[in-house]
PDB file of C-alpha atoms in Angstrom:
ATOM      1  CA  UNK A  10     -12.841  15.828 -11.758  1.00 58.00           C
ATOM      2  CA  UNK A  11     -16.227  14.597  -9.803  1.00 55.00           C
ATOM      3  CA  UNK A  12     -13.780  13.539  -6.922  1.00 57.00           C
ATOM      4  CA  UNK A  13     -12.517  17.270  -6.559  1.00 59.00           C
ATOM      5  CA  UNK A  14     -16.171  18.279  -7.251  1.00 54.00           C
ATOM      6  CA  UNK A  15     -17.069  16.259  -4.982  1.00 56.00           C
ATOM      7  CA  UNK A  16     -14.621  16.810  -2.084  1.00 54.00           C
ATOM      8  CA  UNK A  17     -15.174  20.768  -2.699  1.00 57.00           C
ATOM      9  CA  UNK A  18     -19.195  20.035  -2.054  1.00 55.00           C
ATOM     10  CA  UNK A  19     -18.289  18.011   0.939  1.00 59.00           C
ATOM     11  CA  UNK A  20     -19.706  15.347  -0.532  1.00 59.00           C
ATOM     12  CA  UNK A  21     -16.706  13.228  -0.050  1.00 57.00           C
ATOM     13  CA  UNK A  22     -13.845  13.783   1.889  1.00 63.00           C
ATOM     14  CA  UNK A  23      -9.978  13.473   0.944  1.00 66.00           C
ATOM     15  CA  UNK A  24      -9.055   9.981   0.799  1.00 71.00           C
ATOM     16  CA  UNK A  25     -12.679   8.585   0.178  1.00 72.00           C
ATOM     17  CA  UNK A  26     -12.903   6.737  -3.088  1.00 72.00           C
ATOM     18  CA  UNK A  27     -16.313   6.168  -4.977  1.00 70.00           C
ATOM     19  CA  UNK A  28     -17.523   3.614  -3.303  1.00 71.00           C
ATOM     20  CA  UNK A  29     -17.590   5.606  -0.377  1.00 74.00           C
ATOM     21  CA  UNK A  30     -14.180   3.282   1.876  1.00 86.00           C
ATOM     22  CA  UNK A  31     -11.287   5.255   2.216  1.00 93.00           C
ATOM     23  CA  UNK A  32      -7.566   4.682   0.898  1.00 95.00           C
ATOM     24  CA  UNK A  33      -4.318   5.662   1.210  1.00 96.00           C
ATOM     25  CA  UNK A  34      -1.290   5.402  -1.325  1.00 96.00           C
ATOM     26  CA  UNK A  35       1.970   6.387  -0.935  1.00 96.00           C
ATOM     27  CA  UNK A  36       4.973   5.450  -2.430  1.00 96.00           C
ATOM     28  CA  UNK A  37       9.037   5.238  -2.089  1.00 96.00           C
ATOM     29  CA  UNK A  38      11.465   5.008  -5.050  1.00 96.00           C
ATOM     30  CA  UNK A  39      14.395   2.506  -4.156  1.00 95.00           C
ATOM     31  CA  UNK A  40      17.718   1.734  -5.722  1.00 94.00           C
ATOM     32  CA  UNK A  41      17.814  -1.752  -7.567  1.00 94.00           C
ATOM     33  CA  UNK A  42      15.192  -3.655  -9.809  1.00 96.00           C
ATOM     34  CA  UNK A  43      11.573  -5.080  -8.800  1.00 97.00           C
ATOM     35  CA  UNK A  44      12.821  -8.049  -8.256  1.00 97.00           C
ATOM     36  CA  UNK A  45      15.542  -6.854  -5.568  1.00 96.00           C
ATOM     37  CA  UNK A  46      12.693  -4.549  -4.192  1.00 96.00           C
ATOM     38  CA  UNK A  47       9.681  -6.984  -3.668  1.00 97.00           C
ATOM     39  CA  UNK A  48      12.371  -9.600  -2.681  1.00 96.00           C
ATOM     40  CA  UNK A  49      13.673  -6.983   0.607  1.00 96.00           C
ATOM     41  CA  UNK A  50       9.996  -6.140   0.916  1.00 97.00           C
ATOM     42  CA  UNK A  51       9.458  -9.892   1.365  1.00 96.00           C
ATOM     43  CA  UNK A  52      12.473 -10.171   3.994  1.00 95.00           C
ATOM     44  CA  UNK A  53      11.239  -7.308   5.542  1.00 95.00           C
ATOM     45  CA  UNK A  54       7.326  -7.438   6.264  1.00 95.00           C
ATOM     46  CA  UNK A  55       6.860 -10.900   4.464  1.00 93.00           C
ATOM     47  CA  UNK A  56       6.770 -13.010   8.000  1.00 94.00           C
ATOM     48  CA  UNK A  57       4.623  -9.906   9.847  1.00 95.00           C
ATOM     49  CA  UNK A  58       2.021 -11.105  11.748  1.00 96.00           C
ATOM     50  CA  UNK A  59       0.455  -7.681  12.167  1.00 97.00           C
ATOM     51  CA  UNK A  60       0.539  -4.175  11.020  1.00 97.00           C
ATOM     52  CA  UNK A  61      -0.089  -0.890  12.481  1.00 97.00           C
ATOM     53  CA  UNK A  62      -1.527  -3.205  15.425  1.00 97.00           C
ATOM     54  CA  UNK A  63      -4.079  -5.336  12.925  1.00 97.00           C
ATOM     55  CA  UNK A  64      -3.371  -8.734  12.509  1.00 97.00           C
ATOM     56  CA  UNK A  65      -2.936 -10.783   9.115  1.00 97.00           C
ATOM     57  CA  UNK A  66      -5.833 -12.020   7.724  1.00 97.00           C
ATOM     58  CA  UNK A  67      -4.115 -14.641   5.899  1.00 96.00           C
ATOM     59  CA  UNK A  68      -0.696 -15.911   4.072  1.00 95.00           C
ATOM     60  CA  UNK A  69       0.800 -12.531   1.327  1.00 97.00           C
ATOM     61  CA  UNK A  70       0.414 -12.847  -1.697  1.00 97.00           C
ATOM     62  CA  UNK A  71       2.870 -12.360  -4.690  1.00 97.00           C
ATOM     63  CA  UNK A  72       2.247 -12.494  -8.480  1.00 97.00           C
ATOM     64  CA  UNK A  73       3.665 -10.493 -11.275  1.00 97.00           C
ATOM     65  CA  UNK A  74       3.378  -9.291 -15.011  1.00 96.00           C
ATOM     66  CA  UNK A  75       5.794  -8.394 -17.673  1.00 95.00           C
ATOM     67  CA  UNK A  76       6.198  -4.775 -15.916  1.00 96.00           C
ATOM     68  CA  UNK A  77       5.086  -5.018 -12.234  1.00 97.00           C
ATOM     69  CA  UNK A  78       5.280  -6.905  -9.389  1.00 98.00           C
ATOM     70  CA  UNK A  79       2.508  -7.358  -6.842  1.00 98.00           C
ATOM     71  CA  UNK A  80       2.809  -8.351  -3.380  1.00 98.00           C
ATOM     72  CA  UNK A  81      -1.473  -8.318  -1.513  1.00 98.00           C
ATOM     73  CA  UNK A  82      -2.239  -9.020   2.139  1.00 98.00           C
ATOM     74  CA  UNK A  83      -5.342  -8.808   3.840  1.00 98.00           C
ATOM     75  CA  UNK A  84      -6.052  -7.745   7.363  1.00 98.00           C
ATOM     76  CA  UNK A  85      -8.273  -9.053   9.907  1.00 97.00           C
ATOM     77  CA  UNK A  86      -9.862  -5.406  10.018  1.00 96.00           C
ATOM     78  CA  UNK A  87     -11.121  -5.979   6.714  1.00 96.00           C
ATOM     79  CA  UNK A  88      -8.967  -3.451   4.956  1.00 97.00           C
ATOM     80  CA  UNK A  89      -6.793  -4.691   2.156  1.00 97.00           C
ATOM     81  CA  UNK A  90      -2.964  -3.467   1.478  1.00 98.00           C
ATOM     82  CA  UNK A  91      -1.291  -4.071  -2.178  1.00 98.00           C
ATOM     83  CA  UNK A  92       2.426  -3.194  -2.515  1.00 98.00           C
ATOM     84  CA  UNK A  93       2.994  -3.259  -6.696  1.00 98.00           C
ATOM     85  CA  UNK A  94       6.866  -2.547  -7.892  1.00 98.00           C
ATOM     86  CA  UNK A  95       7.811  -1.382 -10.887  1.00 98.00           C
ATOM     87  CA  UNK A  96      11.234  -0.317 -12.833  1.00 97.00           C
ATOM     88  CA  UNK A  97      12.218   2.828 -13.116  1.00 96.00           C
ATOM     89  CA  UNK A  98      15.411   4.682 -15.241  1.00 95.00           C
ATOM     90  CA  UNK A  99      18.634   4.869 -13.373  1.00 95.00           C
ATOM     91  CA  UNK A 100      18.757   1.111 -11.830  1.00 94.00           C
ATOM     92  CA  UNK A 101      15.947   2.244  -9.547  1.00 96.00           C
ATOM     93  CA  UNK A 102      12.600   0.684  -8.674  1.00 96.00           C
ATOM     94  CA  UNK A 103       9.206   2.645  -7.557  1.00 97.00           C
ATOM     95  CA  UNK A 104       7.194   1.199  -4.815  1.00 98.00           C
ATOM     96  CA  UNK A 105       3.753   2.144  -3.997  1.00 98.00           C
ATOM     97  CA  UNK A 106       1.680   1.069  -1.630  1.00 98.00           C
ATOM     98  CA  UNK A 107      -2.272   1.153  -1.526  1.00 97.00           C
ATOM     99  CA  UNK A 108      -4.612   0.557   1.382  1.00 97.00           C
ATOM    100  CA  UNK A 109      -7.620   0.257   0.908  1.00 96.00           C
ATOM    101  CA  UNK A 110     -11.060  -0.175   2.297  1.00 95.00           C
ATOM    102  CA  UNK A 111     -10.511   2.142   5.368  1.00 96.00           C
ATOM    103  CA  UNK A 112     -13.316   3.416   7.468  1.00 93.00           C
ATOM    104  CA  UNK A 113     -12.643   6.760   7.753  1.00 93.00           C
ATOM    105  CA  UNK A 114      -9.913   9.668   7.350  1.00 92.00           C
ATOM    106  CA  UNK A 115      -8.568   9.337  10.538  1.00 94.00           C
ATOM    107  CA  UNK A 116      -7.793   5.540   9.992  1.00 95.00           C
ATOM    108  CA  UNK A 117      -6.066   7.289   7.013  1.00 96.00           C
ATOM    109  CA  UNK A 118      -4.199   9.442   9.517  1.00 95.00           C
ATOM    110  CA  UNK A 119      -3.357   6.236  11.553  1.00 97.00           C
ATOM    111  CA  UNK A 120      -2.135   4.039   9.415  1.00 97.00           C
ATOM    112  CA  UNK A 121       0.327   6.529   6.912  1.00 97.00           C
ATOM    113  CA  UNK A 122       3.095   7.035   9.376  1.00 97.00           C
ATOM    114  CA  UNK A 123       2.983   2.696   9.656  1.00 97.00           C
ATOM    115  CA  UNK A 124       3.696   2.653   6.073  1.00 97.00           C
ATOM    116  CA  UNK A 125       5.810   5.453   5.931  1.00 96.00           C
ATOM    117  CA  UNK A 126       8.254   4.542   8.023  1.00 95.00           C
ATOM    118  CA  UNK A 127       8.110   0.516   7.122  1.00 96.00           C
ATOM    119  CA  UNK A 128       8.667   1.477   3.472  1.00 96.00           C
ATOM    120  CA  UNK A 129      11.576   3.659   5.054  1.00 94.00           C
ATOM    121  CA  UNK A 130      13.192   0.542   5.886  1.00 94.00           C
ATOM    122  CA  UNK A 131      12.810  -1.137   2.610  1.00 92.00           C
ATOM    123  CA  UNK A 132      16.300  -0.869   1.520  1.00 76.00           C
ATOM    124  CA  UNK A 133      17.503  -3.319  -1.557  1.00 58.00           C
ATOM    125  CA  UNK A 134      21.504  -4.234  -2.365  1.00 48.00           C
TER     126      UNK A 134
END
């Protein structure tokens, strides 16, 4: 409730957590388990070198729980991006995607339509 408090004072703007960085989730729901999911999210970003134009910090990370899976990569801009996977009814598999420690709503703007359409390729067998 303080965030919509907050972003009605214009104390903080959409997309600007507590700590005053901004982030950006959004998420796809896929056929198949987390394991098929974070396995064709591995094929399909897991080698990147870049995204959006920002290079890879360093190696992705994977690690996982009795519900989720979590795959974590830093960028060299500083900003942070955590994919986690979890099981849904119907043989299906929700992915969302958080990045976080953005600069600023329009690198919120930038950076949606990169995720958007990468998750849009995430397809699992």
């Amino acid at each position: 409730a303080a965030v919509a408090y907050e972003q009605h004072t214009g104390l903080r703007v959409p997309g600007q957590s507590c700590d005053g960085d901004f982030q950006l989730s959004t998420s796809k729901t896929v056929a198949g388990d987390k394991d098929s999911a974070l396995d064709a999210w591995v094929a399909l970003a897991g080698d990147r070198e870049e995204f959006g134009g920002v290079a890879v910090e360093s190696e992705p990370s994977t690690s996982s729980s009795e519900k989720w899976r979590y795959w974590r990569v830093p960028l060299a801009d500083g900003t942070r991006v955590a994919l986690n996977f979890s099981d849904k009814a119907g043989g299906k598999c929700t992915v969302g995607l958080v990045h976080t420690k953005l600069d600023s709503a329009e690198a919120i703007a930038y950076w949606r339509p990169v995720w958007k359409d990468l998750l849009g390729e995430l397809a699992t067998s």
